[in-house]
Tab-separated table of C-alpha atoms and ligand atoms in Angstrom:
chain	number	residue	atom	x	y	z
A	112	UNK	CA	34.392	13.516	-31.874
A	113	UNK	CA	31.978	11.071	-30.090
A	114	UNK	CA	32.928	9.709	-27.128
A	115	UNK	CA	34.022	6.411	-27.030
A	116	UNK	CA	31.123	3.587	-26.659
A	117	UNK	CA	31.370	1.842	-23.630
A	118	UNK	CA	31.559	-2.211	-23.349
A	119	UNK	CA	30.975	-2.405	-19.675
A	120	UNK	CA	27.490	-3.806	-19.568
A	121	UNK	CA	27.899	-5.535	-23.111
A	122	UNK	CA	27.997	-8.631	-21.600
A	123	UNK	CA	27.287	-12.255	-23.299
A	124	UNK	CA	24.593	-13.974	-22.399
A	125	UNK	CA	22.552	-17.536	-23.319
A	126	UNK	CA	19.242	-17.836	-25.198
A	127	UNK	CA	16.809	-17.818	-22.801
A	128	UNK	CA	16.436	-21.080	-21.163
A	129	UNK	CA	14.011	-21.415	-18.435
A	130	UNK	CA	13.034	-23.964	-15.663
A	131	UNK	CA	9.977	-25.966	-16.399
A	132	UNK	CA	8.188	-24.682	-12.794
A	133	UNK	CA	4.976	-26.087	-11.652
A	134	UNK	CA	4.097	-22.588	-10.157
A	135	UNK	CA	2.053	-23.367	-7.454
A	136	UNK	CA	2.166	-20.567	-5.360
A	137	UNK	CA	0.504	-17.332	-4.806
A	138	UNK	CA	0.744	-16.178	-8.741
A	139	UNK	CA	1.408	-16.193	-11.370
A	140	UNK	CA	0.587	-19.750	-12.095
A	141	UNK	CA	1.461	-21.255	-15.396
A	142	UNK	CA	0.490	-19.904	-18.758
A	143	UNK	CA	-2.146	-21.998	-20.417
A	144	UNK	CA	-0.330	-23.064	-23.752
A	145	UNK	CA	-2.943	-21.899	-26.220
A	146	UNK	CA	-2.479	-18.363	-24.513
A	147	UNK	CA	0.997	-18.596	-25.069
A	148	UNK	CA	0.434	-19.298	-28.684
A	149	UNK	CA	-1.691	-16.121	-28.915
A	150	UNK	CA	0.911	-14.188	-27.825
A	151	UNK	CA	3.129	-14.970	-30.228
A	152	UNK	CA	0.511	-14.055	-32.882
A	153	UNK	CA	2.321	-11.019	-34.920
A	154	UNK	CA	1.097	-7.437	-33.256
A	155	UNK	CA	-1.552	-5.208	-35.426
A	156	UNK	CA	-1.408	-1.396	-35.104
A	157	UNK	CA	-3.547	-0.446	-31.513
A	158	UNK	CA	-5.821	1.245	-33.509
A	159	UNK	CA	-6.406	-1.467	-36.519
A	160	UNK	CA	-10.095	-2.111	-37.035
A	161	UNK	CA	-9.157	-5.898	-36.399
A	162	UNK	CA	-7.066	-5.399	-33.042
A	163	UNK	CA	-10.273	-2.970	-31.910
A	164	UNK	CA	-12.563	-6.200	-32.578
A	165	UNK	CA	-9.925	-7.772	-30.275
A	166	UNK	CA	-10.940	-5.565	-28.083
A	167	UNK	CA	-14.515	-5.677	-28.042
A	168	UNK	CA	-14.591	-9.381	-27.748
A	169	UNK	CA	-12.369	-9.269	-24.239
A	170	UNK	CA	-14.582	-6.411	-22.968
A	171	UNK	CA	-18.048	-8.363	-23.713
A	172	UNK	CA	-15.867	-11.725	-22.605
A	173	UNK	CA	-14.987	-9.847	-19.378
A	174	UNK	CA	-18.292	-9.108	-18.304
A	175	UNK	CA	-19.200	-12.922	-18.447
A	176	UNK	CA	-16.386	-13.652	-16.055
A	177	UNK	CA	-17.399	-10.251	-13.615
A	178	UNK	CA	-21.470	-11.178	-14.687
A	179	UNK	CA	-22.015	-7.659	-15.189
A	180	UNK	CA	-23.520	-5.483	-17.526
A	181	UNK	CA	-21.242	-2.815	-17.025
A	182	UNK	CA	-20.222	-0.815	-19.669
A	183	UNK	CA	-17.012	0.465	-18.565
A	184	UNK	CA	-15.524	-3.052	-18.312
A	185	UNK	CA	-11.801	-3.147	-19.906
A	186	UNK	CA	-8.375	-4.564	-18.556
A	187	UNK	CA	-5.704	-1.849	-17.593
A	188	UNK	CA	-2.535	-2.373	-18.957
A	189	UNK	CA	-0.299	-3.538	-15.688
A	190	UNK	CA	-0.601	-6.050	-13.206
A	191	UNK	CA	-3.048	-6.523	-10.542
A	192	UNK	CA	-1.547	-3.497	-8.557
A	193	UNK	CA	-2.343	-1.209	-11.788
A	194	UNK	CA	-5.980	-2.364	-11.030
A	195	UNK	CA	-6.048	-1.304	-7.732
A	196	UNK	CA	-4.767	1.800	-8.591
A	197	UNK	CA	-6.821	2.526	-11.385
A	198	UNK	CA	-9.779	1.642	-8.740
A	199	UNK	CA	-8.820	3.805	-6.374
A	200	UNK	CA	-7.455	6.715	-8.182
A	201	UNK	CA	-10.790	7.087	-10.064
A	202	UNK	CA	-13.614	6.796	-7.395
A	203	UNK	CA	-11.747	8.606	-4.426
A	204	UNK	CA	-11.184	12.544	-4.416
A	205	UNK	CA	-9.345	14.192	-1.696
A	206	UNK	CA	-11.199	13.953	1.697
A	207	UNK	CA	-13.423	11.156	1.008
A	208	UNK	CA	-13.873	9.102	3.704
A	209	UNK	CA	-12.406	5.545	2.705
A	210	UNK	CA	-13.020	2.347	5.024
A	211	UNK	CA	-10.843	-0.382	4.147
A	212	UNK	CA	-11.166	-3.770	5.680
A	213	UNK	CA	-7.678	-5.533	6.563
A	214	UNK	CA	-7.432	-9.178	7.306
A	215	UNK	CA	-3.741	-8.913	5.149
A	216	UNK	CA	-1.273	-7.820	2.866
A	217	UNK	CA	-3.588	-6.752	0.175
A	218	UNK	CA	-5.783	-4.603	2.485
A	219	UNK	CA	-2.709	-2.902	3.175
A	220	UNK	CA	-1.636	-2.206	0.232
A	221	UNK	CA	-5.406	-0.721	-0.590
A	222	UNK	CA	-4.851	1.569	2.667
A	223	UNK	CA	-1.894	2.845	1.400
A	224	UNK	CA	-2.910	3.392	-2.063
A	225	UNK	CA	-6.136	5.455	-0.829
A	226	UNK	CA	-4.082	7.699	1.059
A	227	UNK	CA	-1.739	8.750	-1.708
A	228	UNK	CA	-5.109	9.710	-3.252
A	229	UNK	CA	-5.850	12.152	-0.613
A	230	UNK	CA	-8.768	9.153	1.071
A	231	UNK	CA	-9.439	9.858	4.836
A	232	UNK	CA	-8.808	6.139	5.546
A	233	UNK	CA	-10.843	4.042	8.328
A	234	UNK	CA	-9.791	0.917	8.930
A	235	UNK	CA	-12.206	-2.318	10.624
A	236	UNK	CA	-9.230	-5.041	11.059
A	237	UNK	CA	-9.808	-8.519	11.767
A	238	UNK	CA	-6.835	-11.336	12.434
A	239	UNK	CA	-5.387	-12.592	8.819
A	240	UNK	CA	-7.498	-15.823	8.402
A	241	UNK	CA	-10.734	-14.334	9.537
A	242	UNK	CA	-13.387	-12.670	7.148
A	243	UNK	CA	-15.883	-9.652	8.023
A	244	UNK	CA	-18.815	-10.302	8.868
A	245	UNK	CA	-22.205	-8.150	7.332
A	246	UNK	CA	-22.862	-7.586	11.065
A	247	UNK	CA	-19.396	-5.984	11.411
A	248	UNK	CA	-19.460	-4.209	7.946
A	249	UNK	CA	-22.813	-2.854	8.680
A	250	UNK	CA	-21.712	-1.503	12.353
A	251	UNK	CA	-18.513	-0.109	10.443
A	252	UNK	CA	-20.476	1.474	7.653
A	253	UNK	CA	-22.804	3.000	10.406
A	254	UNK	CA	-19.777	4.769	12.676
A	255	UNK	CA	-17.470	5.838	9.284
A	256	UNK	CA	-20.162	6.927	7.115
A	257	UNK	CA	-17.421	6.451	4.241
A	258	UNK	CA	-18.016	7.231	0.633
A	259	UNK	CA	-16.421	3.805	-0.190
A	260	UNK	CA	-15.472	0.304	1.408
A	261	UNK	CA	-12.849	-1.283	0.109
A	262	UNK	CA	-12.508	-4.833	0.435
A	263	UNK	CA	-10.286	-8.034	-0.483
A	264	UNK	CA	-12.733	-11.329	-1.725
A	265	UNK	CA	-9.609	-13.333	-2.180
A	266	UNK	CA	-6.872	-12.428	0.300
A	267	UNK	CA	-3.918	-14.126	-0.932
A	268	UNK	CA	-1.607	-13.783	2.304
A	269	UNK	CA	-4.322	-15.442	4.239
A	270	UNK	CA	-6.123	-17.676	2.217
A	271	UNK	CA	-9.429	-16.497	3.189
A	272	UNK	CA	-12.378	-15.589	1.053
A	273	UNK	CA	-14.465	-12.549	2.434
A	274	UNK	CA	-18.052	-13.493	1.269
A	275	UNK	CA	-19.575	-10.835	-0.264
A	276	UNK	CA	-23.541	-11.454	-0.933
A	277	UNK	CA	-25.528	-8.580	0.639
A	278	UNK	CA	-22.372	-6.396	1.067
A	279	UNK	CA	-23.572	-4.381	-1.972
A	280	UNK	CA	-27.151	-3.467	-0.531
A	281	UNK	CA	-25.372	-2.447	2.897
A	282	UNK	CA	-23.413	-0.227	0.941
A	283	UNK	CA	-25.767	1.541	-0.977
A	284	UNK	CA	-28.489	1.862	1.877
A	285	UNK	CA	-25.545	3.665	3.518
A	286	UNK	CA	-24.744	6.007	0.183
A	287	UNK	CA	-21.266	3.989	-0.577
A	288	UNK	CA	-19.668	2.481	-3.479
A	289	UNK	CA	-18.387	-0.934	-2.804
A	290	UNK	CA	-14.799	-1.709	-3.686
A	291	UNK	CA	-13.586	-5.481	-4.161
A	292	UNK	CA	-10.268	-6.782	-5.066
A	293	UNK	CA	-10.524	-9.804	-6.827
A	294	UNK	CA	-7.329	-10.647	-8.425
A	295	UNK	CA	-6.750	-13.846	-6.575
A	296	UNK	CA	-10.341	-15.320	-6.880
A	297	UNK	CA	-11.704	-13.580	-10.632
A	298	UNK	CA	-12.194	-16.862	-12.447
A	299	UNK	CA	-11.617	-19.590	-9.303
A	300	UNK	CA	-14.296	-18.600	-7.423
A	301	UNK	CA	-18.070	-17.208	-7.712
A	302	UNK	CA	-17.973	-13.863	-8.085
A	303	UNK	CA	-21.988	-11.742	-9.316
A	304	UNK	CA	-20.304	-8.283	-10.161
A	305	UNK	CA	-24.343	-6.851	-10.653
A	306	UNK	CA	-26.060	-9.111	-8.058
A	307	UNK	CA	-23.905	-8.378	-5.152
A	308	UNK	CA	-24.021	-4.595	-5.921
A	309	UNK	CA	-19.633	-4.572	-6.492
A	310	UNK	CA	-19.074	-1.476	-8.111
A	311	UNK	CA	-15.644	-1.363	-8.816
A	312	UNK	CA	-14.030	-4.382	-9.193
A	313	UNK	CA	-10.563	-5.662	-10.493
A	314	UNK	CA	-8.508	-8.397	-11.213
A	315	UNK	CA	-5.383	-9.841	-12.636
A	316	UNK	CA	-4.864	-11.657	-15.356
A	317	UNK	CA	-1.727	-13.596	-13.651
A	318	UNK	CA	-3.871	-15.804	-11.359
A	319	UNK	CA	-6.980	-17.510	-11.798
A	320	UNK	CA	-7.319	-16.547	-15.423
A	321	UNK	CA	-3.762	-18.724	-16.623
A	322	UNK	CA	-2.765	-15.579	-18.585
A	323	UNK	CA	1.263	-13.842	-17.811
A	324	UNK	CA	1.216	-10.783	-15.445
A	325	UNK	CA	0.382	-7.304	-17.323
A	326	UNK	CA	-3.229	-7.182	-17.539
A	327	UNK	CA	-5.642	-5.873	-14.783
A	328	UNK	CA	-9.348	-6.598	-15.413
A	329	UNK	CA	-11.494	-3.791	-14.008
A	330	UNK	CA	-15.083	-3.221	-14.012
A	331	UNK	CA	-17.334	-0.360	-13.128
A	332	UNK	CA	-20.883	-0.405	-12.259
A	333	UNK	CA	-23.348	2.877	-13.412
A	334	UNK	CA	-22.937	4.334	-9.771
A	335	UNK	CA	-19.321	4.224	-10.117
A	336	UNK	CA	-19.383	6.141	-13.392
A	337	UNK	CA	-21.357	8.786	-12.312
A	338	UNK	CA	-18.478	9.196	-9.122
A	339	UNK	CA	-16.204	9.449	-11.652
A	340	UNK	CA	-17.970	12.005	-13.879
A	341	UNK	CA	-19.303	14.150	-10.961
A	342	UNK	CA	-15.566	14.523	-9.392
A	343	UNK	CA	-14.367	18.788	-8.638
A	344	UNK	CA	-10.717	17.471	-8.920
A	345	UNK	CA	-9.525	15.511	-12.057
A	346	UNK	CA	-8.147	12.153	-11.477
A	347	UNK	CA	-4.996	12.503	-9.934
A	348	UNK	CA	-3.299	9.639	-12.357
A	349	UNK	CA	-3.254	10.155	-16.253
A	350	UNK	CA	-2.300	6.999	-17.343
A	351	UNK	CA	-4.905	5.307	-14.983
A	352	UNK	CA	-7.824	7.749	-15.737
A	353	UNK	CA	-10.733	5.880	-16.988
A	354	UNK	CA	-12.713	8.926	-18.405
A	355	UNK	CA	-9.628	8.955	-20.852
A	356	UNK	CA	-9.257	5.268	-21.386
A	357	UNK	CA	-13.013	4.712	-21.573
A	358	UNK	CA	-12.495	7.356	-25.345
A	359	UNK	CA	-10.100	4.331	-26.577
A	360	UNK	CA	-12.163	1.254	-25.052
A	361	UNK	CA	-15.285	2.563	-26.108
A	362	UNK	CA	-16.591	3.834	-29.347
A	363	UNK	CA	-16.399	7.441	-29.892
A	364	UNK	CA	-19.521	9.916	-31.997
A	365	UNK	CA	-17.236	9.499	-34.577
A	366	UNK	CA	-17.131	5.527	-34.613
A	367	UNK	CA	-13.789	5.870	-34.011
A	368	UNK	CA	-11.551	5.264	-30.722
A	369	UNK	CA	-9.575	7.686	-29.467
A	370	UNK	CA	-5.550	7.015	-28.736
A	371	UNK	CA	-4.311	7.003	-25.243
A	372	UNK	CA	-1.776	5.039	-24.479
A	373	UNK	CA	-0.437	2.089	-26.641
A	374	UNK	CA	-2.313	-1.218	-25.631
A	375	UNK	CA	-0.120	-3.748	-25.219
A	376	UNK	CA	-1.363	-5.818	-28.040
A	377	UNK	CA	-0.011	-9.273	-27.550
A	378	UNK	CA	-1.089	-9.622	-24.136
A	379	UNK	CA	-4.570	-8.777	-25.120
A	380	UNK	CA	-4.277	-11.649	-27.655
A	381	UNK	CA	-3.748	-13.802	-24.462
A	382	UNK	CA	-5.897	-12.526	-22.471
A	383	UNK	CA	-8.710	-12.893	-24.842
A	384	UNK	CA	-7.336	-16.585	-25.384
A	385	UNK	CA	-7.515	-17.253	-21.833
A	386	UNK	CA	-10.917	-15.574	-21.597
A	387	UNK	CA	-12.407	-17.576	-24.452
A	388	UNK	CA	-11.001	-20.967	-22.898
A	389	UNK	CA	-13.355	-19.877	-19.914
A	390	UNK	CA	-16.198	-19.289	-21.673
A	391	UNK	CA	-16.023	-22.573	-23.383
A	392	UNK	CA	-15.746	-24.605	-19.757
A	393	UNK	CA	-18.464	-22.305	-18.733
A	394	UNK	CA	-18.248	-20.246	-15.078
A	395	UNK	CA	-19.817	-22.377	-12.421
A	396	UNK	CA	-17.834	-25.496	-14.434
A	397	UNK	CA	-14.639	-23.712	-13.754
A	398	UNK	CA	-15.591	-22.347	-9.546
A	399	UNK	CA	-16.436	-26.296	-9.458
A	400	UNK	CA	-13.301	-27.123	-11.235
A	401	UNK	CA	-11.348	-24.683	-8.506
A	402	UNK	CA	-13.554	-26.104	-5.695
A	403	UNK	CA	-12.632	-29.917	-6.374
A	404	UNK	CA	-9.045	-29.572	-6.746
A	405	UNK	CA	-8.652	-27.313	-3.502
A	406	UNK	CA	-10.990	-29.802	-1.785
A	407	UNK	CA	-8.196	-32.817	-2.975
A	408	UNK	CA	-5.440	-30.621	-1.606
A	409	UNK	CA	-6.905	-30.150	1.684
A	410	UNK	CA	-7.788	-33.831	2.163
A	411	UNK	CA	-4.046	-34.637	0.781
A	412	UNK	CA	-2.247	-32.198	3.584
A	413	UNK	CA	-4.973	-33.708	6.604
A	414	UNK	CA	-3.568	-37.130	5.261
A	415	UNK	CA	0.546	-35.814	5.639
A	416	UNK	CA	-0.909	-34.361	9.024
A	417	UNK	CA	-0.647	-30.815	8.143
A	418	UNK	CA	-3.585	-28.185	9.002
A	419	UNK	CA	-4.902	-25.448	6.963
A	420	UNK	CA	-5.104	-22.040	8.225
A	421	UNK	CA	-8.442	-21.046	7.882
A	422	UNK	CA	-11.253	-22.939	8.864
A	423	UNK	CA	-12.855	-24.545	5.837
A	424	UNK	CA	-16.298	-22.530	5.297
A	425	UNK	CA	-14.281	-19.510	4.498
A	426	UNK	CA	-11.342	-20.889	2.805
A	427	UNK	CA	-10.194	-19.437	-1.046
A	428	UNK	CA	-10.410	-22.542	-3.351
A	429	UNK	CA	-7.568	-20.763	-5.329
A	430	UNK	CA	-5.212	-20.487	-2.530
A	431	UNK	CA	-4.200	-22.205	0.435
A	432	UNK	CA	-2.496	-21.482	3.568
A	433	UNK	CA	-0.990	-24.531	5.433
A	434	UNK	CA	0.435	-24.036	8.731
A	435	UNK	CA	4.304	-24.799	9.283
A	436	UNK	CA	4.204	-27.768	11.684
A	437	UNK	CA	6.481	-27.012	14.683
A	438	UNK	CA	10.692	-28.031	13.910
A	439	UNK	CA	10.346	-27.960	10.563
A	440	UNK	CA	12.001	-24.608	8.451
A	441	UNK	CA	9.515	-23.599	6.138
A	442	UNK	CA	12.054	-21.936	3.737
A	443	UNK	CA	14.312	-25.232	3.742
A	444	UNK	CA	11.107	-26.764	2.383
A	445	UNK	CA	10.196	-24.277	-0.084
A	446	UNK	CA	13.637	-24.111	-1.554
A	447	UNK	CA	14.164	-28.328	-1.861
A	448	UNK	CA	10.612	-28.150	-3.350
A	449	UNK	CA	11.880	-25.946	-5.732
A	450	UNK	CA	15.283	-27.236	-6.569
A	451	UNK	CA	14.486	-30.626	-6.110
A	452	UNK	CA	10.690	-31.182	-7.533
A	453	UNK	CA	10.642	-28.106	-9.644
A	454	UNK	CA	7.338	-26.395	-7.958
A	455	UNK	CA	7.188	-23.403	-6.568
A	456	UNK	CA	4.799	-22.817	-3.138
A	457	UNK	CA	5.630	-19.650	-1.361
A	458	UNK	CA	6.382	-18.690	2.174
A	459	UNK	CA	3.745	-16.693	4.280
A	460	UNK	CA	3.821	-12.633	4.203
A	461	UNK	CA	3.163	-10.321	7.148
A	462	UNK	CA	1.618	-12.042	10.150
A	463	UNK	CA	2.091	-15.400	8.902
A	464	UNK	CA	6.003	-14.775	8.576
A	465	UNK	CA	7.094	-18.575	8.743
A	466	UNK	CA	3.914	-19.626	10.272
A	467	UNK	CA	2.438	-20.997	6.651
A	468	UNK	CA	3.228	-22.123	3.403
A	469	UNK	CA	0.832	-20.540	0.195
A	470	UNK	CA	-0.013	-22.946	-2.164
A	471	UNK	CA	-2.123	-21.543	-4.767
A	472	UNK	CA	-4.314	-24.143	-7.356
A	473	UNK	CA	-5.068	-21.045	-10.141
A	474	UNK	CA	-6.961	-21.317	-13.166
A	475	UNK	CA	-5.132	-23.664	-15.679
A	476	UNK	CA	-3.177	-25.298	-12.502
A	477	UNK	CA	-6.009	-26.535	-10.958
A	478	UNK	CA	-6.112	-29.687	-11.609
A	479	UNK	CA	-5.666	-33.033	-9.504
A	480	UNK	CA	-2.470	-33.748	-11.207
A	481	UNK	CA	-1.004	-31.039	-9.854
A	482	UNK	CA	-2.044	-31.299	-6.462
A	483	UNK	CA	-1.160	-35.000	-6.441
A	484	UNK	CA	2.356	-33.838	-7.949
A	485	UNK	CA	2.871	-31.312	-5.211
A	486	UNK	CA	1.312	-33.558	-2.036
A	487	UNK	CA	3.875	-36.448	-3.110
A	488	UNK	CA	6.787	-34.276	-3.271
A	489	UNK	CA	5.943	-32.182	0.085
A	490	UNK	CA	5.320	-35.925	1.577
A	491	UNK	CA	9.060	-36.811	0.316
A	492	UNK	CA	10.702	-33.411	1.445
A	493	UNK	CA	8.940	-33.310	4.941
A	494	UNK	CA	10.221	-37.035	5.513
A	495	UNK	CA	13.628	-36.329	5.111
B	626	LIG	N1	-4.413	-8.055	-4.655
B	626	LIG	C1	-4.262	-9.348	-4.354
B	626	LIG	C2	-5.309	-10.039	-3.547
B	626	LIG	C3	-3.147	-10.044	-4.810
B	626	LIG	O1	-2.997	-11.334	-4.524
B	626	LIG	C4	-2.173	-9.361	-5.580
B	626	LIG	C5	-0.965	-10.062	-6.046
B	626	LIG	O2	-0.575	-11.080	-5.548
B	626	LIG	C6	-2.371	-8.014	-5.859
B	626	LIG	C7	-3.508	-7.384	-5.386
B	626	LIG	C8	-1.375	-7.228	-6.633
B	626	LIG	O3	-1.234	-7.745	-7.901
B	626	LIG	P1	0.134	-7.636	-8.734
B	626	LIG	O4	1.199	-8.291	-7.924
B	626	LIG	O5	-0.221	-8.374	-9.985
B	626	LIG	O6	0.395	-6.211	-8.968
């Protein structure tokens, strides 16, 4: 006799029916429409000659958008946090020495991600708003010695952008990889994988790239590899371990790829959607893009009388922090904007608890529509 099926949870529910959100906060942003389309493109076998030409075309298409020539260039299957994890997993063994610079959240997170991987982590900390300084990372690099610095380009719970030009040559003069988390700023603002010396690098396709969460560009420069070859201990993460996904990204003796997990097919069909909507505005088109609209946005909120958070020489085109003006309950405002106006902004993280809004112009969003959408509604919500 089987026992009897249970109806608890067989509940009734609605086709899905979703609210048209302007998502203009800290990602995801909205899907571009002709990645949307992809997706719905019927799935071919992971290992189908066609879907591995799929493949090929977002690897070479991802090294345009990281301007590398890295060969181990290929998006991880999870979000932006898979990224990291496949970044850090890979390049640190136990007892390297790991200096991470924090300036929010997301250096954090990187901090505690290192030390589940055994890292020795230093930290250099600066206020959430500020950026590092090569005068600071070189003084750092000097008294940690560390076999890697991590850092955060785009920070989204600050809204800074941590330049990174020379970082890469400090680095390797000191005999350290150099780390960078781009997943706010891969696609909305510059970003020379091989002439800043980055070599490991990753992304998410959420953000700046107008794709849905679930993909994690990551890149790998030739120093990197041979890290990740040379290790004693093997990588402490199967599903993340890039000398096992590099046998099903890359061609093997055989010609053939190797399986090692399924790829998530339909999201690669966005991705490379996304990816080739890039390539046709062409890079510096689409930082200038990113620029302009960010530029509108921060001229709009001077105009309602609100101030950005971080002075305007180091501030992320694809995300802005606006500070709270005094009396006024950020929440209340986030919630009307979202009930009333149908965008979404979000609240600050961390440090900037209830201190600033996020609003976050990314990839397909960017536009001045949008920002002229959002600045009229947060005009209308902060008068009442
Ligand atoms: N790093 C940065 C700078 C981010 O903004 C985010 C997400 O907001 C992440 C990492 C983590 O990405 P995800 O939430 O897609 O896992």
């Amino acid at each position: 006799m089987n026992a009897p099926i249970s109806d608890q949870y067989r509940i009734e529910t609605e086709p899905l029916d979703m609210p048209p959100r302007l998502l203009l906060g800290p990602g995801p942003s909205n899907v571009h429409p002709r990645a949307l389309q992809a997706m719905s493109t019927a799935p071919v076998g992971h290992l189908d000659p066609s879907f591995v030409a799929v493949m090929d075309e977002v690897q070479d298409l991802l090294r345009y958008l990281w301007q590398t020539e890295n060969e181990l260039t290929l998006p991880i299957s999870g979000t932006g946090s898979a990224g990291m994890e496949a970044a850090l997993a890979n390049v640190v063994e136990p007892g390297d020495v790991v200096l991470v610079g924090i300036a929010g959240y997301f250096g954090q997170r990187l901090v505690e991600m290192a030390r589940r991987y055994g890292a020795d982590v230093r930290c250099v900390e600066k206020a959430w708003g500020e950026v590092f300084s090569l005068d600071e990372l070189r003084q750092a690099l000097e008294e940690q010695r560390p076999a890697v610095l991590a850092l955060v380009q785009g920070e989204t719970s600050s809204g800074a952008c941590q330049p990174l030009e020379g970082v890469g040559d400090l680095c390797h003069e000191h005999d350290c990889l150099l780390l960078v988390d781009a997943v706010a700023s891969l696609g909305g603002a510059p970003f020379f994988a091989d002439e800043w010396g980055v070599d490991v690098a990753y992304s998410g396709s959420q953000k700046c790239l107008s794709c849905p969460p679930g993909l994690a560009p990551l890149s790998l420069s030739p120093r990197a590899v041979a890290k990740v070859e040379g290790r004693d201990t093997p990588v402490a993460n199967w599903y993340l371990d890039l000398t096992l996904l590099a046998q099903y990204w890359g061609e093997q003796p055989d010609g053939g790829r190797k399986y090692h997990h399924t790829a998530p097919i339909n999201m690669n069909y966005a991705l490379r959607e996304c990816l080739r909507l890039i390539a046709a505005e062409g890079l510096e088109a689409a930082w200038k893009r990113h620029r302009e609209s960010a530029e509108l946005l921060w001229d709009g909120l001077g105009e309602l009388g609100l101030e950005c958070h971080v002075p305007r020489e180091h501030r992320l085109p694809s995300l802005t922090t606006v500070r709270v003006p005094q009396g006024v309950n950020p929440q209340e405002v986030t919630t009307t904007l979202l009930q009333d106006h149908n965008i979404e902004i979000a609240n600050g993280l961390g440090q900037l608890a209830g201190k600033v809004w996020r609003v976050g112009l990314m990839g397909y969003n960017s536009r001045p529509d949008n920002v002229l959408r959002l600045l009229d509604a947060l005009g209308r919500v902060l008068d009442r």
